[in-house]
């Protein structure tokens, strides 16, 4: 029974975290890109609402009556404004559009981890937690030789990282071997 109560407390803490102002602020600044999955709702217009759509490799989506819409590099709020503007007048008098991010694009981890590959990004994810998702470090891994390539970096230049580095969607992490 005691473990069950601890579990409920943990769930309550997680829901508080996801509704915290810091979480909301990070989500408001999040820039959409290829691989993100979103929901578009138009109040009172079920035929214009999309429960789940993954952005294309170009960061676009196909929307009824409008066609292809570029979401890449925009926040959910900016996409709401674009859709509202395009729907207003020709289709609806006063459209109320909301865009919600359902799934963030993956980050990738390779090198000296037990299960390298792509994993779903979660807001607030640190490299330490990413390593745990990848099954932990191998016995040859170096905690001092970690590099990260940010998806948003047009030069794709590796940066030095630590286990406390906060990750972003699309990041590519490489953990090198240590020399003994």
mmCIF file with all atom_site columns, C-alpha atoms in Angstrom:
data_model
loop_
_atom_site.group_PDB
_atom_site.id
_atom_site.type_symbol
_atom_site.label_atom_id
_atom_site.label_alt_id
_atom_site.label_comp_id
_atom_site.label_asym_id
_atom_site.label_entity_id
_atom_site.label_seq_id
_atom_site.pdbx_PDB_ins_code
_atom_site.Cartn_x
_atom_site.Cartn_y
_atom_site.Cartn_z
_atom_site.occupancy
_atom_site.B_iso_or_equiv
_atom_site.pdbx_formal_charge
_atom_site.auth_seq_id
_atom_site.auth_comp_id
_atom_site.auth_asym_id
_atom_site.auth_atom_id
_atom_site.pdbx_PDB_model_num
ATOM 1   C CA . UNK A 1 1   ? 0.000   0.000  0.000   1.00 0.00 ? 1   UNK A CA 1
ATOM 2   C CA . UNK A 1 2   ? 2.859   2.361  0.866   1.00 0.00 ? 2   UNK A CA 1
ATOM 3   C CA . UNK A 1 3   ? 4.394   1.915  -2.618  1.00 0.00 ? 3   UNK A CA 1
ATOM 4   C CA . UNK A 1 4   ? 1.027   2.633  -4.245  1.00 0.00 ? 4   UNK A CA 1
ATOM 5   C CA . UNK A 1 5   ? 0.753   5.935  -2.323  1.00 0.00 ? 5   UNK A CA 1
ATOM 6   C CA . UNK A 1 6   ? 4.277   6.881  -3.390  1.00 0.00 ? 6   UNK A CA 1
ATOM 7   C CA . UNK A 1 7   ? 3.307   6.073  -6.991  1.00 0.00 ? 7   UNK A CA 1
ATOM 8   C CA . UNK A 1 8   ? 0.253   8.356  -6.752  1.00 0.00 ? 8   UNK A CA 1
ATOM 9   C CA . UNK A 1 9   ? 2.396   11.138 -5.275  1.00 0.00 ? 9   UNK A CA 1
ATOM 10  C CA . UNK A 1 10  ? 4.855   10.750 -8.156  1.00 0.00 ? 10  UNK A CA 1
ATOM 11  C CA . UNK A 1 11  ? 2.043   10.990 -10.702 1.00 0.00 ? 11  UNK A CA 1
ATOM 12  C CA . UNK A 1 12  ? 0.722   14.113 -8.994  1.00 0.00 ? 12  UNK A CA 1
ATOM 13  C CA . UNK A 1 13  ? 4.199   15.647 -9.102  1.00 0.00 ? 13  UNK A CA 1
ATOM 14  C CA . UNK A 1 14  ? 4.527   14.875 -12.794 1.00 0.00 ? 14  UNK A CA 1
ATOM 15  C CA . UNK A 1 15  ? 1.193   16.505 -13.581 1.00 0.00 ? 15  UNK A CA 1
ATOM 16  C CA . UNK A 1 16  ? 2.233   19.582 -11.617 1.00 0.00 ? 16  UNK A CA 1
ATOM 17  C CA . UNK A 1 17  ? 5.496   19.677 -13.559 1.00 0.00 ? 17  UNK A CA 1
ATOM 18  C CA . UNK A 1 18  ? 3.760   19.501 -16.923 1.00 0.00 ? 18  UNK A CA 1
ATOM 19  C CA . UNK A 1 19  ? 1.419   22.345 -15.966 1.00 0.00 ? 19  UNK A CA 1
ATOM 20  C CA . UNK A 1 20  ? 4.108   24.517 -14.396 1.00 0.00 ? 20  UNK A CA 1
ATOM 21  C CA . UNK A 1 21  ? 4.847   27.967 -15.847 1.00 0.00 ? 21  UNK A CA 1
ATOM 22  C CA . UNK A 1 22  ? 8.414   26.906 -16.751 1.00 0.00 ? 22  UNK A CA 1
ATOM 23  C CA . UNK A 1 23  ? 7.113   23.913 -18.742 1.00 0.00 ? 23  UNK A CA 1
ATOM 24  C CA . UNK A 1 24  ? 4.471   26.072 -20.442 1.00 0.00 ? 24  UNK A CA 1
ATOM 25  C CA . UNK A 1 25  ? 7.083   28.709 -21.317 1.00 0.00 ? 25  UNK A CA 1
ATOM 26  C CA . UNK A 1 26  ? 9.465   26.121 -22.821 1.00 0.00 ? 26  UNK A CA 1
ATOM 27  C CA . UNK A 1 27  ? 6.606   24.653 -24.841 1.00 0.00 ? 27  UNK A CA 1
ATOM 28  C CA . UNK A 1 28  ? 5.553   28.141 -26.043 1.00 0.00 ? 28  UNK A CA 1
ATOM 29  C CA . UNK A 1 29  ? 9.079   28.794 -27.367 1.00 0.00 ? 29  UNK A CA 1
ATOM 30  C CA . UNK A 1 30  ? 9.446   25.346 -28.972 1.00 0.00 ? 30  UNK A CA 1
ATOM 31  C CA . UNK A 1 31  ? 10.020  25.523 -32.734 1.00 0.00 ? 31  UNK A CA 1
ATOM 32  C CA . UNK A 1 32  ? 8.285   22.889 -34.847 1.00 0.00 ? 32  UNK A CA 1
ATOM 33  C CA . UNK A 1 33  ? 10.256  20.793 -37.334 1.00 0.00 ? 33  UNK A CA 1
ATOM 34  C CA . UNK A 1 34  ? 10.166  17.594 -39.346 1.00 0.00 ? 34  UNK A CA 1
ATOM 35  C CA . UNK A 1 35  ? 9.010   14.608 -37.300 1.00 0.00 ? 35  UNK A CA 1
ATOM 36  C CA . UNK A 1 36  ? 6.931   16.500 -34.739 1.00 0.00 ? 36  UNK A CA 1
ATOM 37  C CA . UNK A 1 37  ? 3.368   15.239 -34.314 1.00 0.00 ? 37  UNK A CA 1
ATOM 38  C CA . UNK A 1 38  ? 0.661   17.841 -33.664 1.00 0.00 ? 38  UNK A CA 1
ATOM 39  C CA . UNK A 1 39  ? -3.096  18.113 -33.158 1.00 0.00 ? 39  UNK A CA 1
ATOM 40  C CA . UNK A 1 40  ? -5.074  20.920 -34.787 1.00 0.00 ? 40  UNK A CA 1
ATOM 41  C CA . UNK A 1 41  ? -8.484  21.764 -33.359 1.00 0.00 ? 41  UNK A CA 1
ATOM 42  C CA . UNK A 1 42  ? -10.951 24.253 -34.779 1.00 0.00 ? 42  UNK A CA 1
ATOM 43  C CA . UNK A 1 43  ? -13.735 24.950 -32.286 1.00 0.00 ? 43  UNK A CA 1
ATOM 44  C CA . UNK A 1 44  ? -17.078 23.710 -33.602 1.00 0.00 ? 44  UNK A CA 1
ATOM 45  C CA . UNK A 1 45  ? -15.587 22.491 -36.907 1.00 0.00 ? 45  UNK A CA 1
ATOM 46  C CA . UNK A 1 46  ? -14.759 18.788 -36.639 1.00 0.00 ? 46  UNK A CA 1
ATOM 47  C CA . UNK A 1 47  ? -14.045 18.468 -40.388 1.00 0.00 ? 47  UNK A CA 1
ATOM 48  C CA . UNK A 1 48  ? -11.257 21.046 -40.017 1.00 0.00 ? 48  UNK A CA 1
ATOM 49  C CA . UNK A 1 49  ? -9.800  19.435 -36.889 1.00 0.00 ? 49  UNK A CA 1
ATOM 50  C CA . UNK A 1 50  ? -6.968  16.917 -37.233 1.00 0.00 ? 50  UNK A CA 1
ATOM 51  C CA . UNK A 1 51  ? -6.409  14.548 -34.295 1.00 0.00 ? 51  UNK A CA 1
ATOM 52  C CA . UNK A 1 52  ? -2.836  13.643 -35.208 1.00 0.00 ? 52  UNK A CA 1
ATOM 53  C CA . UNK A 1 53  ? -0.531  14.684 -38.039 1.00 0.00 ? 53  UNK A CA 1
ATOM 54  C CA . UNK A 1 54  ? 3.253   14.264 -38.395 1.00 0.00 ? 54  UNK A CA 1
ATOM 55  C CA . UNK A 1 55  ? 5.122   17.101 -40.077 1.00 0.00 ? 55  UNK A CA 1
ATOM 56  C CA . UNK A 1 56  ? 6.781   16.063 -43.350 1.00 0.00 ? 56  UNK A CA 1
ATOM 57  C CA . UNK A 1 57  ? 10.532  15.981 -43.958 1.00 0.00 ? 57  UNK A CA 1
ATOM 58  C CA . UNK A 1 58  ? 10.196  19.575 -45.149 1.00 0.00 ? 58  UNK A CA 1
ATOM 59  C CA . UNK A 1 59  ? 8.357   20.568 -41.950 1.00 0.00 ? 59  UNK A CA 1
ATOM 60  C CA . UNK A 1 60  ? 5.013   21.075 -43.692 1.00 0.00 ? 60  UNK A CA 1
ATOM 61  C CA . UNK A 1 61  ? 1.507   19.675 -43.357 1.00 0.00 ? 61  UNK A CA 1
ATOM 62  C CA . UNK A 1 62  ? -1.425  19.360 -45.720 1.00 0.00 ? 62  UNK A CA 1
ATOM 63  C CA . UNK A 1 63  ? -4.527  21.106 -44.406 1.00 0.00 ? 63  UNK A CA 1
ATOM 64  C CA . UNK A 1 64  ? -8.102  20.896 -45.755 1.00 0.00 ? 64  UNK A CA 1
ATOM 65  C CA . UNK A 1 65  ? -9.140  23.770 -48.071 1.00 0.00 ? 65  UNK A CA 1
ATOM 66  C CA . UNK A 1 66  ? -5.778  25.504 -47.585 1.00 0.00 ? 66  UNK A CA 1
ATOM 67  C CA . UNK A 1 67  ? -3.258  23.004 -48.933 1.00 0.00 ? 67  UNK A CA 1
ATOM 68  C CA . UNK A 1 68  ? 0.337   22.782 -47.822 1.00 0.00 ? 68  UNK A CA 1
ATOM 69  C CA . UNK A 1 69  ? 1.245   24.878 -44.770 1.00 0.00 ? 69  UNK A CA 1
ATOM 70  C CA . UNK A 1 70  ? 4.847   25.478 -43.654 1.00 0.00 ? 70  UNK A CA 1
ATOM 71  C CA . UNK A 1 71  ? 5.226   24.809 -39.915 1.00 0.00 ? 71  UNK A CA 1
ATOM 72  C CA . UNK A 1 72  ? 9.015   24.382 -39.837 1.00 0.00 ? 72  UNK A CA 1
ATOM 73  C CA . UNK A 1 73  ? 10.666  26.888 -37.488 1.00 0.00 ? 73  UNK A CA 1
ATOM 74  C CA . UNK A 1 74  ? 7.369   28.198 -36.143 1.00 0.00 ? 74  UNK A CA 1
ATOM 75  C CA . UNK A 1 75  ? 5.899   27.891 -32.669 1.00 0.00 ? 75  UNK A CA 1
ATOM 76  C CA . UNK A 1 76  ? 2.512   26.247 -32.141 1.00 0.00 ? 76  UNK A CA 1
ATOM 77  C CA . UNK A 1 77  ? 1.065   29.713 -31.476 1.00 0.00 ? 77  UNK A CA 1
ATOM 78  C CA . UNK A 1 78  ? 2.465   31.092 -34.739 1.00 0.00 ? 78  UNK A CA 1
ATOM 79  C CA . UNK A 1 79  ? 0.962   28.143 -36.627 1.00 0.00 ? 79  UNK A CA 1
ATOM 80  C CA . UNK A 1 80  ? -2.396  28.823 -34.937 1.00 0.00 ? 80  UNK A CA 1
ATOM 81  C CA . UNK A 1 81  ? -2.262  32.408 -36.187 1.00 0.00 ? 81  UNK A CA 1
ATOM 82  C CA . UNK A 1 82  ? -1.425  31.353 -39.755 1.00 0.00 ? 82  UNK A CA 1
ATOM 83  C CA . UNK A 1 83  ? -4.288  28.836 -39.866 1.00 0.00 ? 83  UNK A CA 1
ATOM 84  C CA . UNK A 1 84  ? -6.702  31.336 -38.308 1.00 0.00 ? 84  UNK A CA 1
ATOM 85  C CA . UNK A 1 85  ? -5.811  33.968 -40.920 1.00 0.00 ? 85  UNK A CA 1
ATOM 86  C CA . UNK A 1 86  ? -6.158  31.532 -43.835 1.00 0.00 ? 86  UNK A CA 1
ATOM 87  C CA . UNK A 1 87  ? -9.499  30.162 -42.594 1.00 0.00 ? 87  UNK A CA 1
ATOM 88  C CA . UNK A 1 88  ? -10.992 33.557 -41.739 1.00 0.00 ? 88  UNK A CA 1
ATOM 89  C CA . UNK A 1 89  ? -13.291 35.053 -44.324 1.00 0.00 ? 89  UNK A CA 1
ATOM 90  C CA . UNK A 1 90  ? -13.285 32.449 -47.071 1.00 0.00 ? 90  UNK A CA 1
ATOM 91  C CA . UNK A 1 91  ? -14.309 29.568 -44.824 1.00 0.00 ? 91  UNK A CA 1
ATOM 92  C CA . UNK A 1 92  ? -15.215 30.823 -41.344 1.00 0.00 ? 92  UNK A CA 1
ATOM 93  C CA . UNK A 1 93  ? -16.236 34.131 -39.788 1.00 0.00 ? 93  UNK A CA 1
ATOM 94  C CA . UNK A 1 94  ? -14.327 33.787 -36.517 1.00 0.00 ? 94  UNK A CA 1
ATOM 95  C CA . UNK A 1 95  ? -12.213 30.597 -36.444 1.00 0.00 ? 95  UNK A CA 1
ATOM 96  C CA . UNK A 1 96  ? -10.773 29.523 -33.103 1.00 0.00 ? 96  UNK A CA 1
ATOM 97  C CA . UNK A 1 97  ? -7.752  27.345 -33.864 1.00 0.00 ? 97  UNK A CA 1
ATOM 98  C CA . UNK A 1 98  ? -5.528  25.576 -31.346 1.00 0.00 ? 98  UNK A CA 1
ATOM 99  C CA . UNK A 1 99  ? -2.359  23.627 -32.107 1.00 0.00 ? 99  UNK A CA 1
ATOM 100 C CA . UNK A 1 100 ? -0.994  21.162 -29.566 1.00 0.00 ? 100 UNK A CA 1
ATOM 101 C CA . UNK A 1 101 ? 2.281   19.254 -29.774 1.00 0.00 ? 101 UNK A CA 1
ATOM 102 C CA . UNK A 1 102 ? 1.556   15.563 -29.194 1.00 0.00 ? 102 UNK A CA 1
ATOM 103 C CA . UNK A 1 103 ? 5.024   14.082 -29.819 1.00 0.00 ? 103 UNK A CA 1
ATOM 104 C CA . UNK A 1 104 ? 8.365   15.792 -30.201 1.00 0.00 ? 104 UNK A CA 1
ATOM 105 C CA . UNK A 1 105 ? 10.875  14.630 -32.795 1.00 0.00 ? 105 UNK A CA 1
ATOM 106 C CA . UNK A 1 106 ? 13.444  12.108 -31.638 1.00 0.00 ? 106 UNK A CA 1
ATOM 107 C CA . UNK A 1 107 ? 16.972  12.687 -30.393 1.00 0.00 ? 107 UNK A CA 1
ATOM 108 C CA . UNK A 1 108 ? 19.728  10.249 -31.350 1.00 0.00 ? 108 UNK A CA 1
ATOM 109 C CA . UNK A 1 109 ? 22.435  8.713  -29.201 1.00 0.00 ? 109 UNK A CA 1
ATOM 110 C CA . UNK A 1 110 ? 25.378  6.633  -30.427 1.00 0.00 ? 110 UNK A CA 1
ATOM 111 C CA . UNK A 1 111 ? 28.739  5.385  -29.280 1.00 0.00 ? 111 UNK A CA 1
ATOM 112 C CA . UNK A 1 112 ? 29.341  3.780  -25.924 1.00 0.00 ? 112 UNK A CA 1
ATOM 113 C CA . UNK A 1 113 ? 25.760  3.185  -24.763 1.00 0.00 ? 113 UNK A CA 1
ATOM 114 C CA . UNK A 1 114 ? 24.132  -0.227 -24.501 1.00 0.00 ? 114 UNK A CA 1
ATOM 115 C CA . UNK A 1 115 ? 21.242  0.509  -26.917 1.00 0.00 ? 115 UNK A CA 1
ATOM 116 C CA . UNK A 1 116 ? 22.168  3.272  -29.384 1.00 0.00 ? 116 UNK A CA 1
ATOM 117 C CA . UNK A 1 117 ? 19.417  4.711  -31.544 1.00 0.00 ? 117 UNK A CA 1
ATOM 118 C CA . UNK A 1 118 ? 16.633  7.264  -31.717 1.00 0.00 ? 118 UNK A CA 1
ATOM 119 C CA . UNK A 1 119 ? 14.457  7.994  -28.675 1.00 0.00 ? 119 UNK A CA 1
ATOM 120 C CA . UNK A 1 120 ? 11.448  10.251 -28.131 1.00 0.00 ? 120 UNK A CA 1
ATOM 121 C CA . UNK A 1 121 ? 12.326  13.671 -26.779 1.00 0.00 ? 121 UNK A CA 1
ATOM 122 C CA . UNK A 1 122 ? 10.669  14.829 -23.554 1.00 0.00 ? 122 UNK A CA 1
ATOM 123 C CA . UNK A 1 123 ? 10.771  18.425 -22.258 1.00 0.00 ? 123 UNK A CA 1
ATOM 124 C CA . UNK A 1 124 ? 13.456  18.857 -19.584 1.00 0.00 ? 124 UNK A CA 1
ATOM 125 C CA . UNK A 1 125 ? 15.457  15.842 -20.806 1.00 0.00 ? 125 UNK A CA 1
ATOM 126 C CA . UNK A 1 126 ? 19.103  15.812 -19.746 1.00 0.00 ? 126 UNK A CA 1
ATOM 127 C CA . UNK A 1 127 ? 21.907  13.777 -21.248 1.00 0.00 ? 127 UNK A CA 1
ATOM 128 C CA . UNK A 1 128 ? 22.014  11.680 -18.058 1.00 0.00 ? 128 UNK A CA 1
ATOM 129 C CA . UNK A 1 129 ? 18.369  10.653 -18.571 1.00 0.00 ? 129 UNK A CA 1
ATOM 130 C CA . UNK A 1 130 ? 18.984  10.057 -22.290 1.00 0.00 ? 130 UNK A CA 1
ATOM 131 C CA . UNK A 1 131 ? 21.812  7.658  -21.407 1.00 0.00 ? 131 UNK A CA 1
ATOM 132 C CA . UNK A 1 132 ? 19.430  5.838  -19.048 1.00 0.00 ? 132 UNK A CA 1
ATOM 133 C CA . UNK A 1 133 ? 16.879  5.529  -21.875 1.00 0.00 ? 133 UNK A CA 1
ATOM 134 C CA . UNK A 1 134 ? 19.640  4.012  -24.028 1.00 0.00 ? 134 UNK A CA 1
ATOM 135 C CA . UNK A 1 135 ? 20.333  1.312  -21.417 1.00 0.00 ? 135 UNK A CA 1
ATOM 136 C CA . UNK A 1 136 ? 23.230  3.055  -19.683 1.00 0.00 ? 136 UNK A CA 1
ATOM 137 C CA . UNK A 1 137 ? 26.899  3.489  -20.524 1.00 0.00 ? 137 UNK A CA 1
ATOM 138 C CA . UNK A 1 138 ? 29.096  0.581  -21.557 1.00 0.00 ? 138 UNK A CA 1
ATOM 139 C CA . UNK A 1 139 ? 32.126  -0.252 -19.436 1.00 0.00 ? 139 UNK A CA 1
ATOM 140 C CA . UNK A 1 140 ? 34.374  1.458  -22.036 1.00 0.00 ? 140 UNK A CA 1
ATOM 141 C CA . UNK A 1 141 ? 32.445  4.749  -22.076 1.00 0.00 ? 141 UNK A CA 1
ATOM 142 C CA . UNK A 1 142 ? 34.041  8.041  -21.156 1.00 0.00 ? 142 UNK A CA 1
ATOM 143 C CA . UNK A 1 143 ? 31.952  10.551 -19.221 1.00 0.00 ? 143 UNK A CA 1
ATOM 144 C CA . UNK A 1 144 ? 34.433  13.245 -20.324 1.00 0.00 ? 144 UNK A CA 1
ATOM 145 C CA . UNK A 1 145 ? 34.332  12.597 -24.087 1.00 0.00 ? 145 UNK A CA 1
ATOM 146 C CA . UNK A 1 146 ? 30.748  13.390 -25.012 1.00 0.00 ? 146 UNK A CA 1
ATOM 147 C CA . UNK A 1 147 ? 29.778  15.521 -27.988 1.00 0.00 ? 147 UNK A CA 1
ATOM 148 C CA . UNK A 1 148 ? 26.444  16.822 -29.160 1.00 0.00 ? 148 UNK A CA 1
ATOM 149 C CA . UNK A 1 149 ? 25.319  18.182 -32.512 1.00 0.00 ? 149 UNK A CA 1
ATOM 150 C CA . UNK A 1 150 ? 22.327  20.476 -32.203 1.00 0.00 ? 150 UNK A CA 1
ATOM 151 C CA . UNK A 1 151 ? 19.652  19.973 -34.840 1.00 0.00 ? 151 UNK A CA 1
ATOM 152 C CA . UNK A 1 152 ? 19.136  23.745 -35.005 1.00 0.00 ? 152 UNK A CA 1
ATOM 153 C CA . UNK A 1 153 ? 22.850  24.386 -35.729 1.00 0.00 ? 153 UNK A CA 1
ATOM 154 C CA . UNK A 1 154 ? 23.152  24.943 -39.503 1.00 0.00 ? 154 UNK A CA 1
ATOM 155 C CA . UNK A 1 155 ? 26.916  24.187 -39.360 1.00 0.00 ? 155 UNK A CA 1
ATOM 156 C CA . UNK A 1 156 ? 26.311  20.846 -37.580 1.00 0.00 ? 156 UNK A CA 1
ATOM 157 C CA . UNK A 1 157 ? 29.412  21.470 -35.458 1.00 0.00 ? 157 UNK A CA 1
ATOM 158 C CA . UNK A 1 158 ? 29.907  19.054 -32.513 1.00 0.00 ? 158 UNK A CA 1
ATOM 159 C CA . UNK A 1 159 ? 29.970  20.708 -29.080 1.00 0.00 ? 159 UNK A CA 1
ATOM 160 C CA . UNK A 1 160 ? 31.378  19.305 -25.858 1.00 0.00 ? 160 UNK A CA 1
ATOM 161 C CA . UNK A 1 161 ? 28.658  18.120 -23.468 1.00 0.00 ? 161 UNK A CA 1
ATOM 162 C CA . UNK A 1 162 ? 28.338  16.740 -19.943 1.00 0.00 ? 162 UNK A CA 1
ATOM 163 C CA . UNK A 1 163 ? 25.799  14.371 -18.433 1.00 0.00 ? 163 UNK A CA 1
ATOM 164 C CA . UNK A 1 164 ? 23.969  17.442 -17.073 1.00 0.00 ? 164 UNK A CA 1
ATOM 165 C CA . UNK A 1 165 ? 23.551  19.060 -20.516 1.00 0.00 ? 165 UNK A CA 1
ATOM 166 C CA . UNK A 1 166 ? 19.902  19.657 -21.384 1.00 0.00 ? 166 UNK A CA 1
ATOM 167 C CA . UNK A 1 167 ? 18.846  18.120 -24.687 1.00 0.00 ? 167 UNK A CA 1
ATOM 168 C CA . UNK A 1 168 ? 16.698  19.488 -27.468 1.00 0.00 ? 168 UNK A CA 1
ATOM 169 C CA . UNK A 1 169 ? 14.636  17.577 -30.034 1.00 0.00 ? 169 UNK A CA 1
ATOM 170 C CA . UNK A 1 170 ? 16.687  16.329 -32.967 1.00 0.00 ? 170 UNK A CA 1
ATOM 171 C CA . UNK A 1 171 ? 20.007  16.443 -31.097 1.00 0.00 ? 171 UNK A CA 1
ATOM 172 C CA . UNK A 1 172 ? 22.644  13.853 -31.995 1.00 0.00 ? 172 UNK A CA 1
ATOM 173 C CA . UNK A 1 173 ? 24.811  12.673 -29.100 1.00 0.00 ? 173 UNK A CA 1
ATOM 174 C CA . UNK A 1 174 ? 28.037  10.684 -29.390 1.00 0.00 ? 174 UNK A CA 1
ATOM 175 C CA . UNK A 1 175 ? 29.696  9.093  -26.380 1.00 0.00 ? 175 UNK A CA 1
ATOM 176 C CA . UNK A 1 176 ? 33.291  8.087  -27.078 1.00 0.00 ? 176 UNK A CA 1
ATOM 177 C CA . UNK A 1 177 ? 35.434  5.404  -25.475 1.00 0.00 ? 177 UNK A CA 1
ATOM 178 C CA . UNK A 1 178 ? 37.628  6.333  -22.589 1.00 0.00 ? 178 UNK A CA 1
ATOM 179 C CA . UNK A 1 179 ? 41.353  5.625  -22.689 1.00 0.00 ? 179 UNK A CA 1
ATOM 180 C CA . UNK A 1 180 ? 42.614  3.695  -19.705 1.00 0.00 ? 180 UNK A CA 1
#
